[in-house]
Amino acid sequence: MLTRISFPQRFSLLFHFIGWFLIVSLLLRIVFFAWQYDEVSWNILDVARTLVTGLFFDVGTIVLICFPGIVYFSVFPNRWIGSWTDRVLVWVFTTLTTFILVFTFFAELTFWEEFKTRFNFIAVDYLIYTHEVVSNIRESYPLPLLIGGILLLTVLVLFLFYKRNAFTVAFLQPATRKSRIVLLGSALFLSLFYIGCVDNHEAEWSANRYNSEISKSGIYSFFAAFRNNQMKYTEFYTSIENKKAFGLVRKKLEASNVKFQNDGFSIRRSITDSSPSDEKKNVVFILVESLSASFLKEFGSTQNNTPFLDSLAQKSISFQNLYATGTRTVRGMEAVTLCIPPTPGQSIVKRPDNQNLYTVCSVFKSKQYDCNFFYGGDGYFDNMNAYFGGNGFNIYDRGRGSVLSDAIKTTRNNIEDDEVTFENAWGICDEDLFDKMIKVADEKYAGNQPFFNFIMTTSNHRPYTYPSGKIDIPSGISREGAVKYTDYALKQLFQKAKSKPWFKNTVFVIIADHCAKSAGKDEVDVANYHIPAFIVNSGEAHQKIDKLCSQIDLWPTMFSLFHWSYESNFFGKDVLDPNFEQRALLGTYRKLALVKNKKAMVLSDQKKQAFYLWNNHLEPIVMEKFFLEETISWYQTADYLFTNKLLKQ
């Protein structure tokens, strides 16, 4: 009977559109297979499951995209079919949606190039910060050519629909009530099914992360990330009793010079140095954008892009086996200010109610330091100004009109045009930023004020542009050039600082926020969290620390070198303590891992966990209960303290 009704005719354009989307999605999946040909699983069953799973998610995606159109086709009266109103609405909706989808397919390719993953929470974040993202796209790609190509492909798709008479028959044939009910009912059922019953995580079926990512639909993944931007630990992850969790963590934080302040759900404690010092060294702390350890010769690179940093490794306290806690700048900032393991979902830097926390700035403030945060772009990006300003730092940034809340009590200072020699989408070049910091340091020194200057660099970031003539790699060409310029700018900083009267009493700390890439075929690619860290001009003998440790351990180690007694609410420990237990805590916004003794426990949402032997890659092994409980304890307690406002000062 279905062949005798008008169902296929009136809705032919809809079916053409759906078919086109499914075919292009399949082709995109094949492109990703070819892109990662040496890392995906080519087992015939794995390939088949990747494609079938992908088709399943593509169907859900296109049904949800087309649902407004399906409603239109289902309720539009037969007597108006083919009218100018009908033609204009159908053409406009089809053209606009096709253009957006073609643009999205292009965006998926560029996103995969950068992150080796489908759209995720990073893509969600990028929608918020339109200035930086649009400027970055404009400076990274030939935008007129890109937009022209998208428009051309959109026209070709519409022409294909037109040549196949999809528009013609859609405007000629009426639709029966039965066909309308069948279409709308089917679409409504599928929409509710996908929204209510299908979780994006179900695409993560493979031990090979690339197969799982290729199985996903980018658009579906984007909206899944949008819905799950914040995740309460106990709702999504395996948990144990809080009493047991805090007991395990407090035991890990015990030391002969540690005294906990209460017996409750807390890690707040007093740390007393055996030979306390009142000396107040200035501190210049440099958080370098995307500086993977693998970029340095010190860690095996065959290129010579970091000669200055490699030289520092020989005359500083160098951390040889230190790991970032996450894959984004805000996660690195969280680690080096709060000394806390990564909590699931968004970084604390971007969460509400993240002011007046007990941070490393609190320790410096207790010693009467002036604390300053320097950023070469607008610190509105990633909520940096609100976080740092709300936690005791003065702000120095390149304001572009964003306004801080009156509730945040800080002083914001603008980096003026005459202080800038080069600027791109993300901000001023590292040299200009360092010059601004030196100027402020001069002012603090003149006022006899010890200072803690926190600098966040931006030059080692796409579009990889920097001042011309500084290095032998042309600007805007490659990541290698940006790395080499970053190294050059750091060298210039030290050369200028050495001429200053405050230099001899100033310790410089250089550490990466995260690696340039974090994705690999394992669900957590541990090697891609390895970052360099150097403590320079400390007055201590230079040494290379081989212990496995984390970003969260940097400041407890620094305070120990300063011989400071202080109050702590930190999860990090002094790496130089002979009893330091080697371990690293790291994760994505959904995966949380503990690495130690060549083993790795990975906690996932949906209350899943996996245990591995770690030897450059992850090999599944039999679960160890105590290792699991320890892993849970680190993350559960961190989430508990923030959620219950126990990280407050």
XYZ file of N, CA, C and O in Angstrom, residues 179-314:
544
model
N 0.676 9.161 5.474
C 2.122 9.328 5.311
C 2.667 10.368 6.279
O 3.783 10.238 6.800
N 1.885 11.423 6.534
C 2.313 12.442 7.491
C 2.454 11.848 8.896
O 3.430 12.106 9.612
N 1.448 11.065 9.275
C 1.467 10.463 10.618
C 2.641 9.501 10.756
O 3.341 9.486 11.777
N 2.861 8.689 9.701
C 3.970 7.733 9.750
C 5.303 8.469 9.873
O 6.165 8.115 10.684
N 5.491 9.510 9.058
C 6.751 10.264 9.079
C 6.974 10.950 10.426
O 8.031 10.798 11.049
N 5.969 11.696 10.873
C 6.127 12.445 12.120
C 6.251 11.503 13.310
O 7.080 11.717 14.206
N 5.449 10.449 13.315
C 5.516 9.496 14.422
C 6.861 8.806 14.498
O 7.437 8.642 15.584
N 7.389 8.418 13.328
C 8.702 7.759 13.296
C 9.799 8.709 13.779
O 10.674 8.326 14.565
N 9.735 9.947 13.288
C 10.750 10.924 13.685
C 10.664 11.232 15.170
O 11.693 11.356 15.849
N 9.442 11.355 15.683
C 9.272 11.646 17.110
C 9.784 10.493 17.960
O 10.491 10.702 18.961
N 9.471 9.268 17.546
C 9.934 8.095 18.285
C 11.465 8.033 18.294
O 12.085 7.833 19.349
N 12.071 8.207 17.115
C 13.533 8.132 17.036
C 14.195 9.265 17.828
O 15.211 9.062 18.497
N 13.629 10.452 17.773
C 14.193 11.586 18.512
C 14.171 11.317 20.007
O 15.173 11.532 20.714
N 13.024 10.863 20.503
C 12.913 10.561 21.930
C 13.825 9.405 22.325
O 14.421 9.402 23.409
N 13.940 8.436 21.428
C 14.815 7.294 21.701
C 16.264 7.739 21.836
O 16.960 7.369 22.797
N 16.734 8.533 20.894
C 18.141 8.963 20.935
C 18.395 9.912 22.106
O 19.432 9.824 22.767
N 17.459 10.819 22.364
C 17.655 11.771 23.458
C 17.599 11.080 24.816
O 18.411 11.354 25.708
N 16.679 10.150 24.956
C 16.462 9.538 26.265
C 17.242 8.264 26.534
O 17.510 7.934 27.691
N 17.626 7.546 25.468
C 18.200 6.215 25.672
C 19.617 6.030 25.151
O 20.285 5.057 25.530
N 20.085 6.901 24.292
C 21.386 6.694 23.657
C 22.394 7.688 24.218
O 22.235 8.901 24.055
N 23.392 7.167 24.882
C 24.461 7.994 25.435
C 25.633 7.995 24.477
O 25.997 6.954 23.924
N 26.239 9.144 24.293
C 27.383 9.244 23.382
C 28.525 8.318 23.780
O 29.305 7.872 22.944
N 28.610 8.000 25.071
C 29.685 7.133 25.558
C 29.565 5.724 25.000
O 30.536 4.963 25.016
N 28.369 5.362 24.518
C 28.189 4.019 23.982
C 28.981 3.811 22.689
O 29.160 2.671 22.245
N 29.440 4.897 22.099
C 30.297 4.770 20.917
C 31.714 4.347 21.307
O 32.494 3.942 20.447
N 32.039 4.434 22.580
C 33.396 4.118 23.034
C 33.502 2.639 23.394
O 33.725 2.264 24.532
N 33.369 1.822 22.397
C 33.322 0.376 22.593
C 34.691 -0.285 22.474
O 34.901 -1.407 22.910
N 35.642 0.426 21.848
C 36.918 -0.205 21.499
C 38.025 0.156 22.468
O 38.066 1.271 23.005
N 38.955 -0.772 22.665
C 40.155 -0.478 23.449
C 41.058 0.489 22.699
O 41.894 1.160 23.300
N 40.876 0.548 21.376
C 41.615 1.515 20.562
C 40.806 2.810 20.514
O 39.715 2.860 19.945
N 41.345 3.870 21.114
C 40.587 5.116 21.234
C 40.215 5.680 19.862
O 39.145 6.281 19.697
N 41.082 5.500 18.865
C 40.784 6.054 17.551
C 39.547 5.395 16.938
O 38.715 6.076 16.325
N 39.423 4.091 17.075
C 38.223 3.429 16.562
C 36.970 3.961 17.248
O 35.927 4.165 16.608
N 37.068 4.191 18.550
C 35.916 4.723 19.285
C 35.565 6.135 18.821
O 34.387 6.461 18.628
N 36.574 6.978 18.640
C 36.317 8.352 18.202
C 35.730 8.381 16.797
O 34.814 9.151 16.510
N 36.248 7.522 15.916
C 35.735 7.486 14.546
C 34.300 6.965 14.529
O 33.505 7.326 13.654
N 33.947 6.154 15.515
C 32.579 5.636 15.604
C 31.562 6.723 15.918
O 30.361 6.557 15.675
N 32.022 7.826 16.473
C 31.105 8.875 16.909
C 30.663 9.755 15.747
O 31.281 9.788 14.695
N 29.596 10.480 15.990
C 29.184 11.565 15.102
C 29.606 12.867 15.761
O 29.331 13.093 16.943
N 30.288 13.723 15.008
C 30.804 14.949 15.597
C 29.732 15.827 16.203
O 29.878 16.361 17.308
N 28.634 15.994 15.493
C 27.555 16.867 15.978
C 26.914 16.270 17.223
O 26.640 16.988 18.201
N 26.678 14.975 17.208
C 26.097 14.314 18.377
C 27.036 14.453 19.582
O 26.602 14.726 20.708
N 28.340 14.303 19.335
C 29.328 14.427 20.407
C 29.358 15.846 20.969
O 29.528 16.056 22.173
N 29.187 16.829 20.087
C 29.197 18.225 20.525
C 28.084 18.477 21.538
O 28.313 19.046 22.609
N 26.873 18.060 21.209
C 25.748 18.324 22.116
C 25.819 17.461 23.369
O 25.353 17.873 24.433
N 26.420 16.284 23.254
C 26.635 15.467 24.448
C 27.591 16.170 25.404
O 27.377 16.192 26.629
N 28.657 16.774 24.860
C 29.607 17.516 25.698
C 28.946 18.742 26.306
O 29.212 19.111 27.458
N 28.072 19.386 25.546
C 27.362 20.564 26.040
C 26.487 20.209 27.246
O 26.403 20.952 28.221
N 25.862 19.033 27.183
C 24.981 18.606 28.283
C 25.767 18.189 29.517
O 25.277 18.296 30.637
N 26.996 17.695 29.329
C 27.761 17.115 30.441
C 28.996 17.935 30.787
O 30.027 17.380 31.133
N 28.899 19.262 30.704
C 30.066 20.101 30.954
C 30.499 20.074 32.411
O 31.643 20.329 32.724
N 29.579 19.806 33.323
C 29.924 19.652 34.729
C 29.384 18.311 35.199
O 28.248 17.955 34.930
N 30.196 17.587 35.946
C 29.842 16.235 36.342
C 30.162 16.045 37.816
O 31.316 16.149 38.220
N 29.140 15.778 38.604
C 29.358 15.523 40.022
C 29.945 14.121 40.177
O 29.411 13.145 39.662
N 31.035 14.025 40.916
C 31.784 12.769 40.974
C 30.904 11.589 41.389
O 30.881 10.554 40.719
N 30.210 11.714 42.488
C 29.483 10.555 43.032
C 28.339 10.096 42.136
O 27.885 8.962 42.247
N 27.869 10.954 41.240
C 26.786 10.562 40.341
C 27.292 9.783 39.144
O 26.564 8.968 38.578
N 28.539 10.022 38.749
C 29.041 9.447 37.502
C 30.170 8.435 37.691
O 30.452 7.656 36.784
N 30.814 8.446 38.856
C 32.017 7.634 39.033
C 31.884 6.688 40.226
O 31.113 6.941 41.162
N 32.647 5.612 40.175
C 32.686 4.667 41.281
C 33.166 5.390 42.538
O 34.164 6.114 42.503
N 32.474 5.190 43.635
C 32.833 5.890 44.870
C 32.904 4.903 46.032
O 32.443 3.763 45.938
N 33.512 5.364 47.113
C 33.547 4.615 48.359
C 33.071 5.555 49.458
O 32.759 6.716 49.199
N 32.999 5.086 50.685
C 32.576 5.952 51.774
C 33.561 7.107 51.931
O 34.786 6.918 51.852
N 33.028 8.304 52.152
C 33.893 9.475 52.295
C 34.911 9.303 53.421
O 36.060 9.749 53.304
N 34.493 8.669 54.495
C 35.400 8.475 55.623
C 36.624 7.670 55.195
O 37.767 8.002 55.546
N 36.383 6.619 54.417
C 37.487 5.790 53.953
C 38.345 6.551 52.946
O 39.584 6.486 52.983
N 37.700 7.296 52.058
C 38.427 8.041 51.035
C 39.355 9.070 51.674
O 40.537 9.167 51.323
N 38.828 9.835 52.619
C 39.659 10.845 53.262
C 40.751 10.208 54.115
O 41.866 10.731 54.217
N 40.436 9.061 54.713
C 41.449 8.359 55.497
C 42.625 7.938 54.647
O 43.792 8.086 55.049
N 42.351 7.442 53.434
C 43.419 7.015 52.533
C 44.262 8.202 52.065
O 45.493 8.136 52.036
N 43.588 9.303 51.698
C 44.319 10.463 51.201
C 45.152 11.105 52.308
O 46.316 11.468 52.103
N 44.569 11.231 53.503
C 45.318 11.835 54.610
C 46.562 11.002 54.941
O 47.619 11.549 55.264
N 46.436 9.684 54.816
C 47.593 8.832 55.064
C 48.687 9.098 54.029
O 49.883 9.094 54.349
N 48.276 9.336 52.774
C 49.242 9.634 51.724
C 49.926 10.984 51.954
O 51.055 11.200 51.504
N 49.235 11.897 52.643
C 49.770 13.239 52.863
C 50.518 13.376 54.185
O 51.069 14.431 54.479
N 50.540 12.308 54.960
C 51.229 12.364 56.252
C 52.737 12.531 56.063
O 53.320 12.063 55.101
N 53.350 13.237 57.017
C 54.807 13.397 57.059
C 55.177 13.829 58.464
O 54.309 14.242 59.257
N 56.441 13.750 58.769
C 56.878 14.072 60.128
C 56.639 15.536 60.478
O 56.501 15.890 61.646
N 56.587 16.402 59.454
C 56.395 17.833 59.714
C 54.972 18.304 59.434
O 54.719 19.497 59.284
N 54.040 17.358 59.367
C 52.648 17.673 59.028
C 51.746 17.445 60.236
O 51.846 16.417 60.913
N 50.846 18.409 60.475
C 49.854 18.262 61.534
C 48.489 18.653 60.974
O 48.264 19.804 60.609
N 47.574 17.665 60.882
C 46.232 17.947 60.390
C 45.455 18.757 61.419
O 45.591 18.562 62.623
N 44.616 19.655 60.923
C 43.942 20.592 61.811
C 42.645 20.046 62.389
O 42.127 20.583 63.360
N 42.072 19.019 61.767
C 40.871 18.387 62.333
C 40.769 16.971 61.806
O 41.523 16.567 60.917
N 39.819 16.233 62.343
C 39.670 14.817 61.992
C 38.543 14.579 61.000
O 38.194 13.442 60.702
N 37.916 15.649 60.502
C 36.772 15.492 59.615
C 37.170 15.247 58.179
O 38.285 14.796 57.875
N 36.239 15.569 57.287
C 36.483 15.399 55.860
C 37.291 16.603 55.374
O 36.767 17.557 54.792
N 38.582 16.538 55.612
C 39.462 17.673 55.335
C 40.889 17.174 55.154
O 41.262 16.119 55.663
N 41.671 17.950 54.405
C 43.116 17.682 54.315
C 43.895 18.909 54.791
O 45.115 18.972 54.626
N 43.207 19.887 55.351
C 43.865 21.114 55.809
C 44.839 20.778 56.931
O 44.491 20.082 57.878
N 46.042 21.306 56.796
C 47.085 20.918 57.727
C 48.153 22.003 57.830
O 48.247 22.886 56.961
N 48.962 21.920 58.864
C 50.103 22.808 59.044
C 51.365 22.052 58.666
O 51.551 20.896 59.062
N 52.225 22.695 57.893
C 53.500 22.106 57.497
C 54.604 22.962 58.112
O 54.683 24.167 57.851
N 55.417 22.345 58.943
C 56.462 23.067 59.673
C 57.828 22.640 59.180
O 58.164 21.453 59.208
N 58.607 23.620 58.701
C 59.950 23.308 58.226
C 60.893 23.136 59.415
O 60.775 23.837 60.425
N 61.830 22.190 59.307
C 62.751 21.910 60.414
C 63.746 23.044 60.642
O 64.273 23.210 61.739
N 64.006 23.827 59.596
C 64.888 24.994 59.747
C 64.248 26.175 59.027
O 64.679 26.557 57.938
N 63.177 26.726 59.606
C 62.379 27.752 58.923
C 63.189 28.999 58.589
O 64.112 29.372 59.305
N 62.814 29.614 57.464
C 63.505 30.809 56.999
C 62.491 31.920 56.757
O 61.358 31.668 56.314
N 62.895 33.149 57.026
C 62.059 34.313 56.754
C 62.455 34.992 55.446
O 61.926 36.049 55.103
N 63.395 34.389 54.722
C 63.846 34.986 53.472
C 62.702 35.026 52.464
O 61.932 34.079 52.331
N 62.604 36.132 51.749
C 61.523 36.313 50.788
C 62.112 36.538 49.395
O 62.412 37.661 49.004
N 62.281 35.454 48.691
C 62.750 35.553 47.314
C 61.576 35.907 46.401
O 60.467 35.386 46.568
N 61.815 36.784 45.455
C 60.797 37.043 44.438
C 60.633 35.789 43.575
O 61.572 34.997 43.429
N 59.460 35.632 43.015
C 59.200 34.470 42.161
C 58.575 34.929 40.847
O 57.570 35.650 40.835
N 59.178 34.520 39.741
C 58.600 34.699 38.415
C 58.217 33.310 37.915
O 59.086 32.465 37.678
N 56.938 33.090 37.803
C 56.404 31.776 37.435
C 55.862 31.856 36.012
O 54.980 32.672 35.723
N 56.382 31.021 35.125
C 56.006 31.077 33.709
C 55.326 29.771 33.315
O 55.951 28.710 33.292
N 54.045 29.869 33.021
C 53.275 28.720 32.547
C 53.262 28.793 31.024
O 52.627 29.679 30.437
N 53.992 27.877 30.387
C 54.208 27.948 28.939
C 53.138 27.146 28.205
O 52.877 25.986 28.518
N 52.552 27.778 27.224
C 51.498 27.154 26.432
C 52.014 25.937 25.671
O 53.001 26.017 24.923
N 51.374 24.780 25.888
C 51.529 23.576 25.045
C 52.972 23.127 24.839
O 53.351 22.726 23.740
N 53.778 23.161 25.886
C 55.187 22.795 25.760
C 55.391 21.330 26.158
O 55.670 21.020 27.312
N 55.262 20.445 25.213
C 55.497 19.025 25.465
C 56.967 18.781 25.790
O 57.859 19.427 25.235
N 57.238 17.821 26.671
C 58.625 17.451 26.957
C 59.322 16.971 25.691
O 60.526 17.197 25.506
N 58.570 16.350 24.805
C 59.162 15.785 23.588
C 59.713 16.851 22.646
O 60.417 16.524 21.688
N 59.420 18.127 22.885
C 59.978 19.196 22.052
C 61.441 19.490 22.393
O 62.143 20.111 21.606
N 61.883 19.070 23.578
C 63.218 19.414 24.054
C 64.211 18.296 23.737
O 63.879 17.107 23.856
N 65.438 18.672 23.376
C 66.497 17.680 23.210
C 66.741 16.926 24.516
O 67.097 15.743 24.512
N 66.552 17.635 25.618
C 66.732 17.034 26.935
C 65.887 15.780 27.100
O 66.238 14.865 27.836
N 64.766 15.737 26.382
C 63.846 14.601 26.510
C 63.740 13.798 25.214
O 62.744 13.107 24.998
N 64.767 13.908 24.358
C 64.834 13.010 23.215
C 64.541 13.602 21.861
O 64.607 12.885 20.853
N 64.218 14.895 21.782
C 63.951 15.477 20.473
C 65.218 15.489 19.631
O 66.322 15.726 20.133
N 65.065 15.257 18.336
C 66.200 15.302 17.424
C 66.341 16.682 16.772
O 67.284 16.927 16.026
N 65.382 17.563 17.044
C 65.440 18.922 16.511
C 66.135 19.838 17.523
O 66.241 19.499 18.705
N 66.533 20.981 17.055
C 67.229 21.925 17.934
C 66.391 23.199 18.081
O 66.865 24.304 17.816
N 65.150 23.026 18.522
C 64.231 24.159 18.630
C 64.205 24.788 20.015
O 63.592 25.835 20.203
N 64.856 24.156 20.989
C 64.811 24.684 22.360
C 66.210 24.749 22.975
O 66.432 24.218 24.074
N 67.168 25.391 22.316
C 68.529 25.416 22.861
C 68.611 26.069 24.238
O 69.399 25.623 25.087
N 67.827 27.118 24.465
C 67.902 27.792 25.757
C 67.332 26.922 26.874
O 67.946 26.760 27.936
N 66.166 26.339 26.645
C 65.570 25.476 27.661
C 66.452 24.260 27.930
O 66.588 23.819 29.080
N 67.055 23.721 26.885
C 67.962 22.587 27.077
C 69.170 22.982 27.920
O 69.666 22.192 28.729
N 69.629 24.231 27.756
C 70.748 24.688 28.589
C 70.310 24.871 30.038
O 71.080 24.587 30.958
N 69.067 25.342 30.243
C 68.563 25.500 31.614
C 68.485 24.160 32.336
O 68.684 24.086 33.554
N 68.196 23.107 31.594
C 68.078 21.778 32.210
C 69.380 21.348 32.873
O 69.374 20.519 33.788
N 70.505 21.930 32.419
C 71.805 21.540 32.963
C 72.222 22.401 34.158
O 73.196 22.078 34.836
